[in-house]
Coordinates of N, CA and C in Angstrom, one line a residue:
Chain A
X1 N 0.8 -1.2 0.0 CA 0.0 0.0 0.0 C 0.9 1.2 0.0
X2 N 0.3 2.4 -0.4 CA 1.0 3.6 -0.5 C 1.0 4.4 0.8
X3 N 2.1 5.0 1.1 CA 2.2 5.9 2.3 C 2.9 7.1 1.9
X4 N 2.5 8.2 2.6 CA 3.2 9.5 2.3 C 3.6 10.0 3.7
X5 N 4.9 10.5 3.7 CA 5.5 11.0 4.9 C 5.9 12.4 4.8
X6 N 5.8 13.2 5.9 CA 6.2 14.6 5.9 C 7.0 14.8 7.2
X7 N 8.1 15.6 7.1 CA 8.8 16.0 8.3 C 9.5 17.3 8.0
X8 N 9.7 18.0 9.1 CA 9.2 17.7 10.5 C 7.7 17.9 10.6
X9 N 7.1 17.5 11.7 CA 5.7 17.7 12.0 C 5.4 19.1 12.4
X10 N 6.3 19.7 13.2 CA 6.1 21.1 13.6 C 7.5 21.8 13.5
X11 N 7.5 23.1 13.3 CA 8.7 23.8 13.1 C 8.5 25.3 13.5
X12 N 9.4 25.8 14.3 CA 9.3 27.2 14.7 C 10.6 27.8 14.2
X13 N 10.5 28.8 13.3 CA 11.7 29.4 12.7 C 11.7 30.9 12.8
X14 N 12.8 31.6 13.0 CA 12.8 33.1 13.0 C 12.7 33.6 11.6
X15 N 12.2 34.9 11.5 CA 12.2 35.5 10.2 C 13.6 35.6 9.7
X16 N 13.7 35.4 8.4 CA 15.0 35.5 7.7 C 15.8 34.2 7.7
X17 N 15.4 33.2 8.4 CA 16.1 31.9 8.4 C 15.7 31.0 7.2
X18 N 16.5 30.0 6.9 CA 16.1 29.1 5.8 C 15.1 28.1 6.2
X19 N 14.5 27.4 5.2 CA 13.5 26.4 5.4 C 13.7 25.2 4.5
X20 N 13.5 24.0 5.0 CA 13.5 22.8 4.2 C 12.5 21.9 4.7
X21 N 11.4 21.6 4.0 CA 10.4 20.6 4.4 C 10.5 19.5 3.4
X22 N 10.4 18.3 3.9 CA 10.5 17.1 3.0 C 9.3 16.2 3.0
X23 N 9.1 15.7 1.8 CA 7.9 14.8 1.6 C 8.4 13.6 0.8
X24 N 8.0 12.4 1.3 CA 8.4 11.2 0.5 C 7.2 10.3 0.4
X25 N 7.1 9.6 -0.7 CA 6.0 8.7 -0.9 C 6.5 7.3 -1.1
X26 N 5.8 6.3 -0.5 CA 6.2 4.9 -0.7 C 5.1 4.1 -1.4
X27 N 5.5 3.1 -2.1 CA 4.6 2.2 -2.7 C 4.0 2.6 -4.0
X28 N 4.5 3.5 -4.7 CA 4.1 3.9 -6.0 C 5.2 4.5 -6.8
X29 N 5.1 4.5 -8.1 CA 6.1 5.0 -9.0 C 5.6 6.2 -9.8
X30 N 6.5 7.1 -10.1 CA 6.2 8.3 -10.9 C 4.9 9.0 -10.6
X31 N 4.7 9.3 -9.3 CA 3.4 10.0 -8.9 C 3.5 11.5 -9.3
X32 N 2.3 12.1 -9.5 CA 2.3 13.5 -9.5 C 2.4 14.0 -8.0
X33 N 3.2 15.0 -7.7 CA 3.3 15.5 -6.4 C 2.9 16.9 -6.3
X34 N 2.4 17.3 -5.1 CA 1.9 18.6 -4.9 C 2.3 19.2 -3.5
X35 N 2.5 20.5 -3.4 CA 2.6 21.2 -2.1 C 1.5 22.2 -2.0
X36 N 0.8 22.1 -0.9 CA -0.3 23.1 -0.6 C 0.0 23.8 0.7
X37 N -0.5 25.0 0.9 CA -0.4 25.7 2.2 C -1.8 26.1 2.6
X38 N -2.0 25.9 3.9 CA -3.3 26.3 4.6 C -2.9 27.3 5.6
X39 N -3.2 28.6 5.3 CA -2.9 29.7 6.3 C -4.1 29.8 7.2
X40 N -3.8 30.4 8.4 CA -4.9 30.5 9.4 C -6.0 31.3 8.9
X41 N -7.2 30.7 9.0 CA -8.4 31.4 8.5 C -8.6 31.4 7.0
X42 N -7.7 30.7 6.3 CA -7.8 30.7 4.8 C -7.9 29.3 4.3
X43 N -8.3 29.2 3.1 CA -8.4 27.9 2.5 C -7.1 27.3 2.0
X44 N -7.1 26.1 1.5 CA -5.9 25.5 0.9 C -5.5 26.1 -0.4
X45 N -4.3 26.4 -0.5 CA -3.7 27.0 -1.7 C -2.6 26.1 -2.3
X46 N -2.7 25.8 -3.6 CA -1.7 25.0 -4.2 C -0.5 25.9 -4.5
X47 N 0.7 25.4 -4.0 CA 2.0 26.2 -4.2 C 2.8 25.7 -5.4
X48 N 3.0 24.4 -5.4 CA 3.8 23.8 -6.5 C 3.3 22.4 -6.8
X49 N 3.5 22.0 -8.1 CA 3.2 20.6 -8.5 C 4.3 20.1 -9.4
X50 N 4.5 18.8 -9.4 CA 5.6 18.1 -10.2 C 5.0 16.9 -10.8
X51 N 5.3 16.7 -12.1 CA 4.9 15.5 -12.8 C 6.0 14.6 -13.1
X52 N 7.2 15.0 -12.6 CA 8.4 14.1 -12.8 C 9.6 14.7 -12.2
X53 N 10.7 13.9 -12.1 CA 12.0 14.3 -11.5 C 12.4 15.6 -12.2
X54 N 12.7 16.6 -11.4 CA 13.2 17.9 -11.9 C 12.2 18.8 -12.6
X55 N 11.0 18.3 -12.7 CA 9.9 19.1 -13.3 C 9.0 19.7 -12.3
X56 N 9.1 21.0 -12.1 CA 8.4 21.7 -11.0 C 7.7 22.9 -11.7
X57 N 6.4 23.1 -11.3 CA 5.6 24.2 -11.8 C 5.1 25.0 -10.5
X58 N 5.2 26.3 -10.6 CA 4.8 27.1 -9.5 C 3.5 27.8 -9.8
X59 N 2.6 27.8 -8.7 CA 1.3 28.4 -8.9 C 1.2 29.8 -8.3
X60 N 2.0 30.0 -7.3 CA 1.9 31.3 -6.6 C 3.3 31.9 -6.5
X61 N 3.5 33.2 -7.0 CA 4.8 33.8 -6.8 C 5.1 34.1 -5.4
X62 N 6.3 33.7 -4.9 CA 6.5 33.9 -3.5 C 8.0 33.6 -3.3
X63 N 8.5 33.6 -2.0 CA 9.9 33.4 -1.7 C 10.1 31.9 -1.4
X64 N 9.2 31.0 -1.9 CA 9.4 29.6 -1.7 C 9.8 29.0 -3.0
X65 N 10.5 27.8 -2.9 CA 10.8 27.0 -4.1 C 10.6 25.6 -3.8
X66 N 10.6 24.8 -4.8 CA 10.4 23.3 -4.6 C 11.4 22.6 -5.5
X67 N 11.7 21.4 -5.1 CA 12.6 20.5 -5.9 C 12.2 19.1 -5.8
X68 N 12.5 18.3 -6.8 CA 12.1 16.9 -6.8 C 13.4 16.2 -7.2
X69 N 14.3 15.9 -6.3 CA 15.6 15.2 -6.6 C 15.4 13.7 -7.0
X70 N 14.4 13.1 -6.4 CA 14.1 11.7 -6.7 C 12.7 11.5 -7.1
X71 N 12.3 10.4 -7.6 CA 11.0 10.1 -8.1 C 9.9 10.3 -7.0
X72 N 10.2 9.9 -5.8 CA 9.2 9.9 -4.7 C 9.6 10.9 -3.6
X73 N 10.4 11.9 -3.9 CA 10.8 12.9 -2.9 C 10.5 14.3 -3.4
X74 N 9.9 15.1 -2.6 CA 9.5 16.4 -2.9 C 9.9 17.3 -1.8
X75 N 10.6 18.4 -2.1 CA 11.2 19.3 -1.0 C 10.7 20.7 -1.2
X76 N 10.3 21.3 -0.2 CA 9.9 22.7 -0.2 C 10.9 23.5 0.6
X77 N 11.4 24.6 -0.1 CA 12.5 25.4 0.5 C 12.3 26.9 0.5
X78 N 13.0 27.5 1.3 CA 13.1 29.0 1.3 C 14.5 29.4 1.8
X79 N 15.0 30.5 1.2 CA 16.3 31.0 1.6 C 16.1 31.9 2.8
X80 N 15.0 32.7 2.8 CA 14.7 33.6 3.9 C 13.2 33.7 4.2
X81 N 12.8 33.1 5.4 CA 11.4 33.1 5.7 C 10.9 34.5 6.1
X82 N 9.6 34.6 5.7 CA 8.8 35.8 6.1 C 7.7 35.4 7.1
X83 N 7.2 36.4 7.8 CA 6.1 36.1 8.8 C 5.0 35.5 8.1
X84 N 4.7 36.0 6.8 CA 3.6 35.5 6.1 C 3.7 34.0 5.6
X85 N 4.9 33.4 5.8 CA 5.1 32.0 5.4 C 4.5 31.1 6.4
X86 N 4.1 31.6 7.6 CA 3.5 30.7 8.6 C 2.3 30.0 8.0
X87 N 2.1 28.8 8.5 CA 0.9 28.1 8.0 C 1.1 26.6 8.1
X88 N 0.2 25.8 7.6 CA 0.2 24.4 7.6 C 0.5 23.9 6.2
X89 N 1.6 23.2 6.0 CA 2.0 22.8 4.7 C 1.7 21.3 4.5
X90 N 1.1 21.1 3.4 CA 0.6 19.7 3.1 C 1.2 19.3 1.8
X91 N 1.7 18.0 1.8 CA 2.2 17.4 0.6 C 1.1 16.4 0.1
X92 N 1.0 16.2 -1.2 CA 0.0 15.2 -1.7 C 0.6 14.5 -2.9
X93 N 0.1 13.3 -3.2 CA 0.4 12.6 -4.4 C -0.9 12.2 -5.1
X94 N -0.8 11.9 -6.4 CA -2.1 11.5 -7.0 C -1.8 10.3 -7.9
X95 N -2.9 9.5 -7.9 CA -2.9 8.3 -8.8 C -3.1 8.8 -10.2
X96 N -2.2 8.3 -11.2 CA -2.2 8.9 -12.5 C -3.5 8.6 -13.3
X97 N -4.2 7.5 -13.1 CA -5.3 7.2 -13.9 C -6.6 7.9 -13.4
X98 N -6.9 7.7 -12.1 CA -8.1 8.3 -11.6 C -7.9 9.8 -11.2
X99 N -6.7 10.1 -10.9 CA -6.4 11.5 -10.4 C -6.7 11.7 -8.9
X100 N -7.1 10.6 -8.2 CA -7.4 10.8 -6.8 C -6.1 11.2 -6.0
X101 N -6.3 12.2 -5.1 CA -5.1 12.7 -4.4 C -5.2 12.3 -2.9
X102 N -4.0 12.0 -2.4 CA -3.8 11.5 -1.0 C -2.8 12.5 -0.4
X103 N -3.2 12.9 0.8 CA -2.4 13.9 1.5 C -1.6 13.3 2.7
X104 N -0.5 14.0 2.9 CA 0.3 13.6 4.1 C -0.2 14.3 5.4
X105 N 0.5 14.0 6.5 CA 0.0 14.5 7.8 C 0.3 16.0 8.0
X106 N 1.1 16.6 7.2 CA 1.3 18.1 7.2 C 2.5 18.5 8.2
X107 N 3.0 19.7 7.9 CA 4.0 20.4 8.8 C 3.4 21.7 9.2
X108 N 3.4 21.9 10.5 CA 2.9 23.2 11.0 C 4.2 24.1 11.2
X109 N 4.2 25.2 10.4 CA 5.3 26.1 10.4 C 4.9 27.4 11.1
X110 N 5.6 27.8 12.1 CA 5.4 29.1 12.7 C 6.7 30.0 12.5
X111 N 6.5 31.1 11.9 CA 7.7 32.0 11.7 C 7.5 33.1 12.7
X112 N 8.6 33.3 13.5 CA 8.5 34.3 14.6 C 9.4 35.5 14.4
Chain B
X14 N -10.6 31.4 -13.8 CA -10.1 30.7 -12.7 C -11.3 30.0 -12.0
X15 N -11.1 28.8 -11.5 CA -12.2 28.0 -10.8 C -12.4 28.6 -9.5
X16 N -13.7 28.9 -9.2 CA -14.1 29.4 -7.9 C -15.0 28.3 -7.3
X17 N -14.7 27.9 -6.0 CA -15.4 26.9 -5.3 C -16.1 27.5 -4.1
X18 N -17.4 27.2 -3.9 CA -18.1 27.8 -2.8 C -18.8 26.6 -2.1
X19 N -18.6 26.6 -0.7 CA -19.3 25.6 0.1 C -20.3 26.2 1.0
X20 N -21.5 25.7 1.0 CA -22.5 26.2 1.9 C -23.2 25.0 2.6
X21 N -23.5 25.1 3.9 CA -23.2 26.2 4.8 C -21.7 26.2 5.2
X22 N -21.3 27.3 5.8 CA -19.9 27.4 6.3 C -19.8 26.6 7.6
X23 N -20.9 26.5 8.3 CA -20.8 25.7 9.6 C -22.2 25.1 9.8
X24 N -22.2 24.0 10.5 CA -23.4 23.2 10.6 C -23.3 22.4 12.0
X25 N -24.4 22.5 12.8 CA -24.4 21.8 14.0 C -25.7 21.0 14.1
X26 N -25.6 19.7 14.3 CA -26.8 18.8 14.3 C -26.7 17.8 15.4
X27 N -27.9 17.4 15.9 CA -27.8 16.3 16.9 C -27.5 15.0 16.3
X28 N -27.0 14.1 17.0 CA -26.6 12.8 16.5 C -27.8 12.1 15.9
X29 N -27.6 11.4 14.8 CA -28.7 10.6 14.1 C -29.3 11.4 13.0
X30 N -29.1 12.7 12.9 CA -29.7 13.4 11.8 C -28.8 13.2 10.5
X31 N -29.4 13.4 9.4 CA -28.7 13.3 8.1 C -28.1 14.7 7.8
X32 N -26.9 14.7 7.2 CA -26.2 15.9 6.9 C -26.2 16.1 5.4
X33 N -26.4 17.3 5.0 CA -26.3 17.7 3.5 C -25.4 18.9 3.4
X34 N -24.3 18.6 2.7 CA -23.2 19.6 2.5 C -23.2 19.9 1.0
X35 N -23.2 21.2 0.7 CA -23.3 21.7 -0.7 C -22.0 22.3 -1.2
X36 N -21.7 22.1 -2.5 CA -20.5 22.6 -3.1 C -20.8 23.1 -4.5
X37 N -20.4 24.3 -4.8 CA -20.7 24.8 -6.2 C -19.4 25.3 -6.8
X38 N -19.2 25.1 -8.1 CA -18.0 25.5 -8.8 C -18.4 26.2 -10.1
X39 N -17.5 27.1 -10.5 CA -17.8 28.0 -11.6 C -17.5 27.4 -13.0
X40 N -16.4 26.6 -13.1 CA -16.0 26.0 -14.3 C -16.4 24.6 -14.4
X41 N -17.3 24.2 -15.3 CA -17.8 22.8 -15.4 C -16.9 21.9 -16.1
X42 N -15.8 22.3 -16.7 CA -14.8 21.5 -17.4 C -13.9 20.7 -16.4
X43 N -14.5 19.9 -15.6 CA -13.7 19.2 -14.6 C -13.4 17.8 -15.0
X44 N -12.3 17.3 -14.5 CA -11.9 15.9 -14.7 C -12.5 15.0 -13.6
X45 N -12.5 15.5 -12.4 CA -13.1 14.8 -11.3 C -13.3 15.8 -10.1
X46 N -13.9 15.3 -9.1 CA -14.2 16.1 -7.9 C -14.0 15.2 -6.7
X47 N -13.3 15.7 -5.7 CA -13.0 14.9 -4.5 C -13.6 15.6 -3.3
X48 N -14.1 14.8 -2.3 CA -14.6 15.3 -1.0 C -13.6 14.8 0.0
X49 N -13.1 15.7 0.9 CA -12.2 15.4 1.9 C -12.8 15.7 3.3
X50 N -12.2 15.1 4.3 CA -12.4 15.4 5.7 C -11.1 15.9 6.3
X51 N -11.2 16.9 7.1 CA -10.0 17.4 7.9 C -10.4 17.6 9.3
X52 N -9.7 16.8 10.2 CA -9.8 17.0 11.6 C -8.8 18.1 12.1
X53 N -9.1 18.8 13.2 CA -8.3 19.9 13.6 C -6.8 19.5 13.7
X54 N -6.0 20.3 13.0 CA -4.5 20.1 13.1 C -4.0 18.9 12.3
X55 N -4.9 18.3 11.5 CA -4.5 17.1 10.8 C -4.5 17.3 9.3
X56 N -4.0 16.3 8.6 CA -4.0 16.4 7.1 C -5.4 16.0 6.6
X57 N -5.5 16.0 5.3 CA -6.8 15.7 4.7 C -7.0 14.2 4.4
X58 N -8.2 13.7 4.7 CA -8.5 12.3 4.4 C -9.5 12.3 3.2
X59 N -9.2 11.5 2.2 CA -10.1 11.5 1.0 C -11.3 10.6 1.4
X60 N -12.5 11.1 1.1 CA -13.7 10.4 1.4 C -14.3 9.8 0.1
X61 N -14.4 10.6 -0.9 CA -15.0 10.1 -2.1 C -14.4 10.8 -3.3
X62 N -14.3 10.1 -4.4 CA -13.8 10.7 -5.7 C -14.9 10.4 -6.7
X63 N -15.4 11.5 -7.4 CA -16.4 11.3 -8.4 C -15.7 11.7 -9.7
X64 N -15.7 10.8 -10.7 CA -15.2 11.2 -12.0 C -16.3 12.0 -12.8
X65 N -15.8 12.8 -13.7 CA -16.7 13.7 -14.4 C -17.9 12.9 -15.1
X66 N -17.6 11.7 -15.5 CA -18.7 10.9 -16.2 C -19.7 10.3 -15.2
X67 N -19.4 10.4 -13.9 CA -20.3 9.8 -12.9 C -21.3 10.8 -12.4
X68 N -22.5 10.2 -11.9 CA -23.5 11.1 -11.3 C -23.4 11.0 -9.8
X69 N -22.9 9.9 -9.3 CA -22.8 9.8 -7.8 C -21.8 8.7 -7.5
X70 N -21.4 8.7 -6.2 CA -20.5 7.8 -5.6 C -20.9 7.5 -4.2
X71 N -20.8 6.3 -3.8 CA -21.2 5.9 -2.4 C -20.2 5.1 -1.7
X72 N -20.0 5.4 -0.4 CA -19.1 4.7 0.5 C -19.7 4.6 1.9
X73 N -20.3 3.5 2.2 CA -20.9 3.4 3.6 C -22.0 4.4 3.8
X74 N -21.9 5.2 4.8 CA -23.0 6.2 5.1 C -22.8 7.5 4.2
X75 N -21.8 7.5 3.4 CA -21.5 8.7 2.6 C -22.0 8.5 1.1
X76 N -22.6 9.5 0.6 CA -23.1 9.5 -0.8 C -22.8 10.9 -1.4
X77 N -22.1 11.0 -2.5 CA -21.8 12.2 -3.1 C -22.4 12.2 -4.5
X78 N -23.1 13.3 -4.9 CA -23.7 13.5 -6.2 C -22.9 14.6 -7.0
X79 N -23.0 14.5 -8.3 CA -22.3 15.5 -9.1 C -23.2 15.9 -10.3
X80 N -23.5 17.2 -10.4 CA -24.2 17.7 -11.6 C -23.2 18.7 -12.2
X81 N -22.4 18.1 -13.2 CA -21.4 18.9 -13.8 C -21.9 20.1 -14.5
X82 N -23.0 19.9 -15.2 CA -23.5 21.0 -16.1 C -23.9 22.2 -15.3
X83 N -24.4 22.0 -14.1 CA -24.8 23.1 -13.2 C -23.8 23.5 -12.2
X84 N -22.7 22.8 -12.2 CA -21.5 23.1 -11.3 C -21.8 22.9 -9.9
X85 N -22.4 21.7 -9.6 CA -22.8 21.4 -8.2 C -22.5 20.0 -7.8
X86 N -22.1 19.9 -6.5 CA -21.9 18.5 -5.9 C -22.5 18.6 -4.5
X87 N -23.0 17.5 -4.1 CA -23.6 17.4 -2.7 C -23.1 16.2 -2.0
X88 N -22.7 16.4 -0.8 CA -22.3 15.2 0.0 C -23.3 15.0 1.1
X89 N -23.9 13.8 1.1 CA -24.8 13.3 2.1 C -24.2 12.4 3.1
X90 N -24.4 12.7 4.4 CA -23.9 11.8 5.4 C -25.1 11.3 6.2
X91 N -25.4 10.0 6.1 CA -26.6 9.5 6.8 C -26.3 9.1 8.2
X92 N -27.4 9.3 9.0 CA -27.3 8.9 10.5 C -26.0 9.4 11.1
X93 N -25.9 10.7 11.2 CA -24.6 11.3 11.7 C -24.2 10.8 13.1
X94 N -22.9 10.8 13.3 CA -22.4 10.4 14.6 C -21.4 11.5 15.1
X95 N -21.2 11.5 16.4 CA -20.2 12.5 16.9 C -18.9 12.4 16.3
X96 N -18.5 11.2 15.9 CA -17.2 11.1 15.2 C -17.2 11.7 13.8
X97 N -18.3 12.1 13.3 CA -18.4 12.8 12.0 C -18.0 14.3 12.1
X98 N -17.8 14.7 13.3 CA -17.5 16.2 13.5 C -16.1 16.4 12.9
X99 N -16.0 17.4 12.0 CA -14.8 17.7 11.2 C -15.2 18.8 10.3
X100 N -14.1 19.2 9.5 CA -14.4 20.1 8.4 C -14.3 19.3 7.1
X101 N -15.3 19.6 6.3 CA -15.5 18.8 5.0 C -15.1 19.8 3.9
X102 N -14.3 19.3 3.0 CA -13.8 20.1 1.9 C -14.1 19.5 0.5
X103 N -14.5 20.3 -0.4 CA -14.8 19.9 -1.7 C -13.7 20.4 -2.6
X104 N -13.3 19.6 -3.6 CA -12.2 20.1 -4.5 C -12.3 19.5 -5.9
X105 N -12.7 20.3 -6.9 CA -12.7 19.8 -8.2 C -11.4 20.0 -8.9
X106 N -11.1 19.1 -9.9 CA -9.9 19.3 -10.7 C -10.3 19.5 -12.1
X107 N -9.7 20.6 -12.7 CA -10.1 20.9 -14.1 C -9.4 19.9 -15.0
X108 N -10.0 19.7 -16.2 CA -9.4 18.9 -17.2 C -8.1 19.5 -17.7
X109 N -7.1 18.7 -18.0 CA -5.9 19.1 -18.5 C -5.1 20.0 -17.5
X110 N -5.3 19.8 -16.2 CA -4.7 20.6 -15.2 C -3.7 19.9 -14.3
X111 N -3.3 18.7 -14.8 CA -2.4 17.8 -14.1 C -2.9 17.5 -12.7
X112 N -4.2 17.5 -12.5 CA -4.8 17.0 -11.3 C -4.8 18.1 -10.2
X113 N -4.5 19.3 -10.5 CA -4.5 20.4 -9.5 C -5.9 20.6 -9.0
X114 N -6.0 20.6 -7.7 CA -7.2 20.8 -7.0 C -7.5 22.2 -6.6
X115 N -8.7 22.7 -6.7 CA -9.1 24.0 -6.2 C -10.1 23.8 -5.1
X116 N -9.7 24.3 -3.9 CA -10.5 23.9 -2.7 C -11.5 25.0 -2.4
X117 N -12.7 24.5 -1.9 CA -13.6 25.5 -1.2 C -13.1 25.7 0.2
X118 N -13.7 26.7 0.9 CA -13.4 27.0 2.3 C -13.8 26.0 3.3
X119 N -14.7 25.1 2.9 CA -15.1 24.0 3.8 C -16.3 24.3 4.5
X120 N -16.9 23.2 5.0 CA -18.1 23.2 5.9 C -17.6 22.6 7.2
X121 N -17.7 23.4 8.3 CA -17.4 22.8 9.7 C -18.6 22.2 10.3
X122 N -18.5 20.9 10.5 CA -19.6 20.1 11.1 C -19.4 19.7 12.5
X123 N -20.4 20.0 13.3 CA -20.4 19.5 14.7 C -21.6 18.6 14.9
X124 N -21.4 17.4 15.4 CA -22.5 16.5 15.7 C -22.5 16.3 17.2
X125 N -23.6 16.7 17.8 CA -23.7 16.6 19.3 C -24.4 15.4 19.7
X126 N -23.9 14.7 20.8 CA -24.5 13.5 21.3 C -25.9 13.7 21.8

């Protein structure tokens, strides 16, 4: 069966510090991968998606970036965090034929 | 751009009542539509997936309908239980969008014993 992992579960970082969030998927090959953010009092917003290794598309201009160094690994990064980057970050993968998406447990990021 | 609206924003019912959650979307060129459940501080759990060619999908006490032409989907939860308390999210994916989901703001459900 397929499993999706995210770490860390929670993170508190000062403004201006770097960020690296990791997501890995087990039990499937060549999945589409997605990063979403859920800010306090706001809905889920798609940040990045990837259809293959090294192929990243950005949905929202911001100081975040994403990379996919391996087939089942998706990384969200920032060189300098802003207060507005605080939120709940969710990674997801999708089944290619049906398109059904499955979400990880999320990372709660607080920028102070 | 796809706009997704969920009504009501919040709902409180006594245990045993049936729940009706509504979702509307502006672009009917969808590939599929998913309903999710989110518990506080947790990730999303997929409840039902309806393909654009389907009219409804059922899983246990859950039934979701889809009227693509009118841009509406409804999630029915029969005989609600306190464990059904959560936020329910609707998310259609447009055709040729690589599966990108557009989420509604959700309906927060409280089922009281």
